[in-house]
Coordinates of C-alpha atoms in Angstrom, one line a residue:
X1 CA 40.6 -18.1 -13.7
X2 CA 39.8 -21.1 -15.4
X3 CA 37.7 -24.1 -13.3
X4 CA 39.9 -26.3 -11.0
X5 CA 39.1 -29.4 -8.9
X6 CA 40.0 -26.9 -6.1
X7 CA 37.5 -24.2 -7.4
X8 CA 35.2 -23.1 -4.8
X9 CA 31.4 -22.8 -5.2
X10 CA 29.8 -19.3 -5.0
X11 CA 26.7 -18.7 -3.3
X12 CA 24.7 -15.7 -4.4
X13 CA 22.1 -14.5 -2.7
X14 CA 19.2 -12.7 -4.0
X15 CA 16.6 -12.7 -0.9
X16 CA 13.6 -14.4 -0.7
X17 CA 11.7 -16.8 2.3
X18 CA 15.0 -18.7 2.7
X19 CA 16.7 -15.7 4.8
X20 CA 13.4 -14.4 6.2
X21 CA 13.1 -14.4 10.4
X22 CA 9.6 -14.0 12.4
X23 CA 9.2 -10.5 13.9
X24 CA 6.4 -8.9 15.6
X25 CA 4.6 -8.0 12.1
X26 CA 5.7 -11.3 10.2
X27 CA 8.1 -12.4 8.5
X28 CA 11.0 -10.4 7.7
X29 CA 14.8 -10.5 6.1
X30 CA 16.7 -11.5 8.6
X31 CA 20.3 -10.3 9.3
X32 CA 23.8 -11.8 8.1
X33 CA 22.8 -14.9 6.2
X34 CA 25.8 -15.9 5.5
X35 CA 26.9 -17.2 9.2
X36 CA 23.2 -18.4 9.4
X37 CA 23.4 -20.6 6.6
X38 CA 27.2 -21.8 7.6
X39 CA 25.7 -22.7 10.8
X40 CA 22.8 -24.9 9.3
X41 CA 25.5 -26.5 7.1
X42 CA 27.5 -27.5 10.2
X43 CA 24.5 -29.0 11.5
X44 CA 24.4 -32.0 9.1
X45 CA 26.5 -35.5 9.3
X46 CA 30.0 -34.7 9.4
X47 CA 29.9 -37.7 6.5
X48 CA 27.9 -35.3 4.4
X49 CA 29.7 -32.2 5.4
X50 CA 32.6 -33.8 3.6
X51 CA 30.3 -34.4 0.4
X52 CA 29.8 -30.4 -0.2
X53 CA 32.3 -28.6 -1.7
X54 CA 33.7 -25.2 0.0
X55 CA 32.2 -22.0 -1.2
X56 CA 32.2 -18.1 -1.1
X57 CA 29.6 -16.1 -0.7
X58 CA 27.6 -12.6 -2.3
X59 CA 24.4 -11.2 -1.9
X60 CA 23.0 -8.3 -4.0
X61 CA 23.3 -4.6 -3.0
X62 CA 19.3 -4.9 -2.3
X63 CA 17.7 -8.4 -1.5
X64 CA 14.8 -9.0 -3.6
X65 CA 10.8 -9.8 -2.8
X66 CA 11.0 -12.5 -5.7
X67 CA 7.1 -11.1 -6.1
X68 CA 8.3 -7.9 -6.9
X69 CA 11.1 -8.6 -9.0
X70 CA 11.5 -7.0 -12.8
X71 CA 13.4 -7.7 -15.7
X72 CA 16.0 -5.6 -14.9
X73 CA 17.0 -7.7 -11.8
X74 CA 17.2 -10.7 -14.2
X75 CA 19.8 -8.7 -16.3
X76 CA 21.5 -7.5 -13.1
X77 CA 22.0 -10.9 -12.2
X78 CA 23.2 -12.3 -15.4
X79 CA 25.7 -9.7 -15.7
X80 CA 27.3 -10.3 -12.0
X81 CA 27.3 -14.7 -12.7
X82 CA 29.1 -13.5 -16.6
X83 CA 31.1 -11.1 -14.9
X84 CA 32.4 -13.8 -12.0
X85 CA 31.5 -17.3 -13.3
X86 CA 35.0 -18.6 -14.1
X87 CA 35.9 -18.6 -11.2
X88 CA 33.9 -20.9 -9.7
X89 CA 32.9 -24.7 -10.0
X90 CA 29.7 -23.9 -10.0
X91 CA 26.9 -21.1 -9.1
X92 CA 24.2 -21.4 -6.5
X93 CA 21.5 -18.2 -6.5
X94 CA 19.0 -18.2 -3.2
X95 CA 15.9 -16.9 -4.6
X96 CA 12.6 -16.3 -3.4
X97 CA 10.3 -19.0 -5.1
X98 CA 7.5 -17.0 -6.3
X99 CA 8.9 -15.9 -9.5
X100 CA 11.8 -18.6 -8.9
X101 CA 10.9 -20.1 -13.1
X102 CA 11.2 -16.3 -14.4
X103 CA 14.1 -15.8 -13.4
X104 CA 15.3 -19.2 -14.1
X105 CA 14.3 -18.9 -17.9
X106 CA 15.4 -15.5 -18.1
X107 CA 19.2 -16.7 -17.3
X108 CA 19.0 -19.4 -19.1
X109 CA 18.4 -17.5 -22.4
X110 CA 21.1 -14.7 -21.3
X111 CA 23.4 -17.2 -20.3
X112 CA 23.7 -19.5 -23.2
X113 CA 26.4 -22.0 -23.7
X114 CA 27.4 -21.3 -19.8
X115 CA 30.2 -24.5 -19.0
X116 CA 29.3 -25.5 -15.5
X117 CA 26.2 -25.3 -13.3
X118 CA 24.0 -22.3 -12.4
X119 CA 21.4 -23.7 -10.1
X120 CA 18.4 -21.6 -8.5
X121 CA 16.9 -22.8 -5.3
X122 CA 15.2 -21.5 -2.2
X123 CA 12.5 -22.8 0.2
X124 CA 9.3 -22.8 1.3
X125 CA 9.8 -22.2 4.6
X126 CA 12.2 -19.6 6.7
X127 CA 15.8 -21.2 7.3
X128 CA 15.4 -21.3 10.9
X129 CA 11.6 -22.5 10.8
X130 CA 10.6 -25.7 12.4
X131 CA 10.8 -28.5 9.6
X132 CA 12.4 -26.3 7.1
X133 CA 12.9 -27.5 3.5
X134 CA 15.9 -24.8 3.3
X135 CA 18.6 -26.9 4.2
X136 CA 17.7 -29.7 2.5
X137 CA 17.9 -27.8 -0.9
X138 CA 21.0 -26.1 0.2
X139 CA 22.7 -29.1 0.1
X140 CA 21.3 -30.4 -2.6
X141 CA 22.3 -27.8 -5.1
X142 CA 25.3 -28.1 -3.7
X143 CA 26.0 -31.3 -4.5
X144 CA 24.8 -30.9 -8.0
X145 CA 26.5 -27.2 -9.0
X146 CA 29.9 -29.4 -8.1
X147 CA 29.0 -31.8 -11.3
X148 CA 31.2 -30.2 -14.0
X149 CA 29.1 -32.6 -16.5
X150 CA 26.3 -30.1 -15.8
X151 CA 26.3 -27.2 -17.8
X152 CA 23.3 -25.2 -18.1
X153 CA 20.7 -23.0 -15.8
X154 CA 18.3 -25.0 -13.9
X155 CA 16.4 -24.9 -11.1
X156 CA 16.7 -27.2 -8.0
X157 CA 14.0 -27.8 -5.3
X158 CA 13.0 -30.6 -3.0
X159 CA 15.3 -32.8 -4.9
X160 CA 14.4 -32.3 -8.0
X161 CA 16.7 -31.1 -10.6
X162 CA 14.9 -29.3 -13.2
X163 CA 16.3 -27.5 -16.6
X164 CA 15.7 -23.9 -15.7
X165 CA 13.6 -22.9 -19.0
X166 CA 11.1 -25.5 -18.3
X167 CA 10.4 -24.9 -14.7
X168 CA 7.1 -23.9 -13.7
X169 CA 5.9 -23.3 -9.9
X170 CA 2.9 -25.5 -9.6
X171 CA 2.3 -25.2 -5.8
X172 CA 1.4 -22.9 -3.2
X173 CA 2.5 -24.6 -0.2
X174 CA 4.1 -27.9 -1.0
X175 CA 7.8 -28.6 -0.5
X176 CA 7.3 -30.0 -4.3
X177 CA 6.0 -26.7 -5.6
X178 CA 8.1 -27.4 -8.8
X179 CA 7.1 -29.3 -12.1
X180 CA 8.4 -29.6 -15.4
X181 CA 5.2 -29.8 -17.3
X182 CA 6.9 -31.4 -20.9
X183 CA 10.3 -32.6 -19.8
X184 CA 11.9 -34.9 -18.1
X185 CA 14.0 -34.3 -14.4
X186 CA 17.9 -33.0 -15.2
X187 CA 18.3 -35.1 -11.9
X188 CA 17.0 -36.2 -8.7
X189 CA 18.6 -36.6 -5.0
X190 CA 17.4 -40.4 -3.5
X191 CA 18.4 -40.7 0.3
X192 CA 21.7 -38.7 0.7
X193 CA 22.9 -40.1 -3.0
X194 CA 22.8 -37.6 -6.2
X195 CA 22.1 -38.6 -9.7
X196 CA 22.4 -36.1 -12.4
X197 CA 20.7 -37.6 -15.7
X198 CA 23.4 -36.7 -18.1
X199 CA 21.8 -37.9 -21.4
X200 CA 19.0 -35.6 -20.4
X201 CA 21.6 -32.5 -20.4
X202 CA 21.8 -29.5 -23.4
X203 CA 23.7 -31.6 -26.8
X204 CA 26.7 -30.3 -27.2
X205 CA 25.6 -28.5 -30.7
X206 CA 23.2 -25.9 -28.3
X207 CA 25.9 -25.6 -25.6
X208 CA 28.9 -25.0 -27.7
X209 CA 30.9 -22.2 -26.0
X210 CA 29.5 -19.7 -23.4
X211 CA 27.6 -17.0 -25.9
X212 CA 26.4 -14.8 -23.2
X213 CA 23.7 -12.2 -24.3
X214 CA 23.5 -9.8 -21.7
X215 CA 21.0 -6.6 -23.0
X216 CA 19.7 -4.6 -21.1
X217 CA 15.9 -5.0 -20.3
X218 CA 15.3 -2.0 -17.9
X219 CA 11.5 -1.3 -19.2
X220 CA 11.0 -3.2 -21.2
X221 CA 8.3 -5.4 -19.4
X222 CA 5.6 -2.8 -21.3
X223 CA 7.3 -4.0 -24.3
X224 CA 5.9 -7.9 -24.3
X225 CA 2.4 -8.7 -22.9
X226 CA 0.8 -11.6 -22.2
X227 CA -2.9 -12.2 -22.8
X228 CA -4.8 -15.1 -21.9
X229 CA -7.8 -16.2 -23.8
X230 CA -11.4 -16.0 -22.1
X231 CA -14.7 -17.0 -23.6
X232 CA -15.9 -14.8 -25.0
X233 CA -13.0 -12.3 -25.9
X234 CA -13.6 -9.8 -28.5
X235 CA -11.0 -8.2 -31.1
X236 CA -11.8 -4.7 -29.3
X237 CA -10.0 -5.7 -26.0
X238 CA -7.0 -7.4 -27.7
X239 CA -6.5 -4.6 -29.9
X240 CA -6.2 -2.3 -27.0
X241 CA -3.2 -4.0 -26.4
X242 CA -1.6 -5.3 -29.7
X243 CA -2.7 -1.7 -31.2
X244 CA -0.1 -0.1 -28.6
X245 CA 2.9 1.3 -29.9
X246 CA 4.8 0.5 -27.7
X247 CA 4.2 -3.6 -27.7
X248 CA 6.8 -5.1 -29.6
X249 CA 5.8 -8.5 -29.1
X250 CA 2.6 -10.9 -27.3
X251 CA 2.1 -14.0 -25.8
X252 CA -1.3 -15.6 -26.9
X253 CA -2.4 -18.3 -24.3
X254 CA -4.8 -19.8 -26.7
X255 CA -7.1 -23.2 -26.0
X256 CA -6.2 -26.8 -26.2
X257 CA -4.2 -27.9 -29.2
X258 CA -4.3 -24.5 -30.5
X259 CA -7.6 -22.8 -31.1
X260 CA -9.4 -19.5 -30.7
X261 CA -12.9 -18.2 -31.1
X262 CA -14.1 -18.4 -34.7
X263 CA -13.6 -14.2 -35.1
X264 CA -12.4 -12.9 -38.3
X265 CA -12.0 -9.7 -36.2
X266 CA -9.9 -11.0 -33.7
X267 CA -7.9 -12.6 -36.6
X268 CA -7.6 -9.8 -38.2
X269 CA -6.0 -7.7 -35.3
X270 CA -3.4 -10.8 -34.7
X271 CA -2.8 -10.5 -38.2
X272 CA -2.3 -6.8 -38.5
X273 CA 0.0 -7.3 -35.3
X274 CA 2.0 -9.6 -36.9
X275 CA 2.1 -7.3 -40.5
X276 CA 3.2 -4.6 -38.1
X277 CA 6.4 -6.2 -37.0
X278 CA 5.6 -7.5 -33.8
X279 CA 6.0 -11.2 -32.5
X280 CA 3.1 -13.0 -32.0
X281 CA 3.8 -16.6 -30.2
X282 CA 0.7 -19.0 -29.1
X283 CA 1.1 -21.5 -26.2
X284 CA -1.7 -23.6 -24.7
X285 CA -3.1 -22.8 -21.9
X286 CA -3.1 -26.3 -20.8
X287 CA 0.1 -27.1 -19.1
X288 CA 0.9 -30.3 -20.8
X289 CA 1.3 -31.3 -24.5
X290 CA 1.8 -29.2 -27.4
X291 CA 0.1 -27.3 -30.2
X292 CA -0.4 -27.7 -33.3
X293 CA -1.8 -24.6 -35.0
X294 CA -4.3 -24.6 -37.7
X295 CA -4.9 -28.9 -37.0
X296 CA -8.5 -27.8 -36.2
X297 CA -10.2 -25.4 -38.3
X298 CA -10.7 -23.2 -34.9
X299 CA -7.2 -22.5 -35.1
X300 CA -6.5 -22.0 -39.0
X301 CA -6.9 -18.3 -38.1
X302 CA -4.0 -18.4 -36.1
X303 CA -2.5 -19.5 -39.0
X304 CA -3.8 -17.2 -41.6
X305 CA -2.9 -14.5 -39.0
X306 CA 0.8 -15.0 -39.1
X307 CA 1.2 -16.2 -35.4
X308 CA 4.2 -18.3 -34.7
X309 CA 3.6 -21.7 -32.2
X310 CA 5.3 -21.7 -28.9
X311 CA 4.6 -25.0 -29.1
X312 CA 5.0 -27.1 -25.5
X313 CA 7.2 -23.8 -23.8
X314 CA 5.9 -22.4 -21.0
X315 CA 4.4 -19.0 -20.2
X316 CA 7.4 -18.5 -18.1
X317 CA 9.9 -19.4 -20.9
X318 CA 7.7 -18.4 -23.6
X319 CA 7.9 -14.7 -22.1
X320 CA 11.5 -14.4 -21.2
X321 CA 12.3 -15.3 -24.7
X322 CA 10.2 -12.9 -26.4
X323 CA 11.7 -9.7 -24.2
X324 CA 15.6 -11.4 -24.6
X325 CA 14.8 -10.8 -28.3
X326 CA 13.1 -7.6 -28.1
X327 CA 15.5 -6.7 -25.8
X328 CA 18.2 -6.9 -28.6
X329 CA 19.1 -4.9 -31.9
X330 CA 17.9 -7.9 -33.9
X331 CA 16.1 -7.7 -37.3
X332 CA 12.4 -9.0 -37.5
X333 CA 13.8 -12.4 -39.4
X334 CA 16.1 -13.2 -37.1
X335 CA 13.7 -12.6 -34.2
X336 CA 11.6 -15.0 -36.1
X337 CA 14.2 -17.9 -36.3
X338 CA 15.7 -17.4 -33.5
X339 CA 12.3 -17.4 -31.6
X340 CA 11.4 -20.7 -34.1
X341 CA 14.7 -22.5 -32.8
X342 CA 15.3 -24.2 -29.4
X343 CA 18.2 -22.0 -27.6
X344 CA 18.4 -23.4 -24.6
X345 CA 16.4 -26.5 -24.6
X346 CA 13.5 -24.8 -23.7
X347 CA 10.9 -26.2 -26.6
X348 CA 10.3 -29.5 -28.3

């Protein structure tokens, strides 16, 4: 069925703190969330009732500990939102917040070219909790999955509307435990009023129609590691990684504007990484700006090595795009380009 002005939302839920209840050892799932959350919604101005548009509801065969979730999950998911999307104005996903940006970028890239909103949100605190932020981002990605001008995966908390591969959880405990470190807000909820940014929205040439990739990525996590850089690193310990069969590709968080020790070892286990076929991105660790490898000569290794910039992604996008691609019968060029281009908005 193709979207209507009478198309109904769909609310998916995943788990997560939203639907957790106290109980005698803590904090628990709680039963039937659906009635809970239609209750909460009854509880607000019948002025901004009328604002939300009606929706059906799912939840996954087993709710998810976002802390324990794994790639597969993310393809699980993709595959029920492909499988269901047109029929619906617009998808909301309750997830737990923990790996809330994961899971965000990892739809984004399997969902490319998706026509209407997919928005990921959940809470801080318990539904039912005193001074909740549950409801309030209920509503709110409500009132922004029912924008057809909104066509992409993004992620929606304490206002905030951010683009879901640029999402990064920067808070423990704050309501605003959401940032989007190198771009600006998709949109942003002032009072009980919603403003979606549209110049700020995918161009038309990276939406074009929906392209969904949807591989399949059980295992694969042992496929793609991540290292961080640490003074005083040594080429043994990353080789005990990039050495691995069984890595396909690696995340380098390197320093600053793109530099690493002064090694020729270390370079030379990038750079036989890299001669071996497997993608080797750096990203700065530092969670703003850019890099620009081989601009100092602490960083011309990287260069020399072979190792593609991730430029201003983040980890969280930076990761998820390396397994989409491994993930995929794709030949080392176009893993390459493909990697090199902007998919989803998700790089400078």
């Amino acid at each position: 069925m193709l979207m209507t002005d009478e198309a109904p939302l769909l609310i998916l839920y995943t788990g997560g703190t939203i639907g957790m209840v106290e109980t005698d050892n803590g904090l628990a799932p709680g039963d039937d969330m659906e009635a809970r959350v239609r209750r909460a919604l009854a509880t607000l101005p019948p002025q901004r009732q009328a604002l939300l548009r009606p929706f059906e509801w799912r939840q996954t065969d087993q709710l998810i500990d976002s802390s324990s979730a794994r790639p597969e999950d993310w393809s699980h998911l993709a595959g029920e939102i492909a499988a269901c999307h047109r029929d619906y104005a617009g998808i909301l996903v309750l997830h737990g917040t923990d790996t809330m940006a994961w899971t965000a970028s990892s739809l984004a890239f399997q969902l490319q070219g998706v026509d209407r909103p997919v928005i990921i949100t959940g809470s801080m605190q318990p539904l039912e909790a005193t001074d909740s932020d549950a409801l309030y981002n209920i509503e709110t990605a409500m009132r922004f999955a029912a924008m057809p001008t909104l066509q992409e995966v993004v992620l929606c908390m304490d206002g905030q509307l951010l683009r879901g591969s640029r999402a990064r959880k920067w808070h423990t405990t704050d309501r605003q435990a959401f940032t989007s470190p190198n771009f600006a807000l998709l949109g942003e909820r002032k009072g009980d009023d919603v403003v979606l940014f549209e110049s700020r929205g995918l161009e038309s040439r990276q939406r074009g129609a929906p392209r969904f990739e949807l591989p399949d990525y059980t295992g694969l996590e042992e496929r793609v590691v991540r290292i961080a850089l640490w003074p005083g690193i040594n080429a043994h310990r990353v080789a005990q990684w990039l050495d691995d069969p069984q890595v396909a590709a690696a995340l380098i968080e390197v320093w600053g504007g793109g530099n690493i020790p002064e090694d020729i070892e270390l370079a030379a286990v990038l750079g036989r990484a890299v001669g071996q076929g497997k993608l080797v991105v750096a990203i700065s660790q530092c969670p703003y700006g850019t890099i620009k490898i081989g601009h100092y000569a602490a960083g011309q290794l990287l260069n020399d090595a072979g190792v593609m910039s991730g430029d201003d992604m983040t980890p969280e996008a930076a990761w998820t795009k390396l397994l989409h691609l491994v993930a995929q019968p794709l030949e080392y060029a176009d893993r390459l380009q493909r990697f090199r281009a902007s998919l989803v908005g998700e790089r400078g």
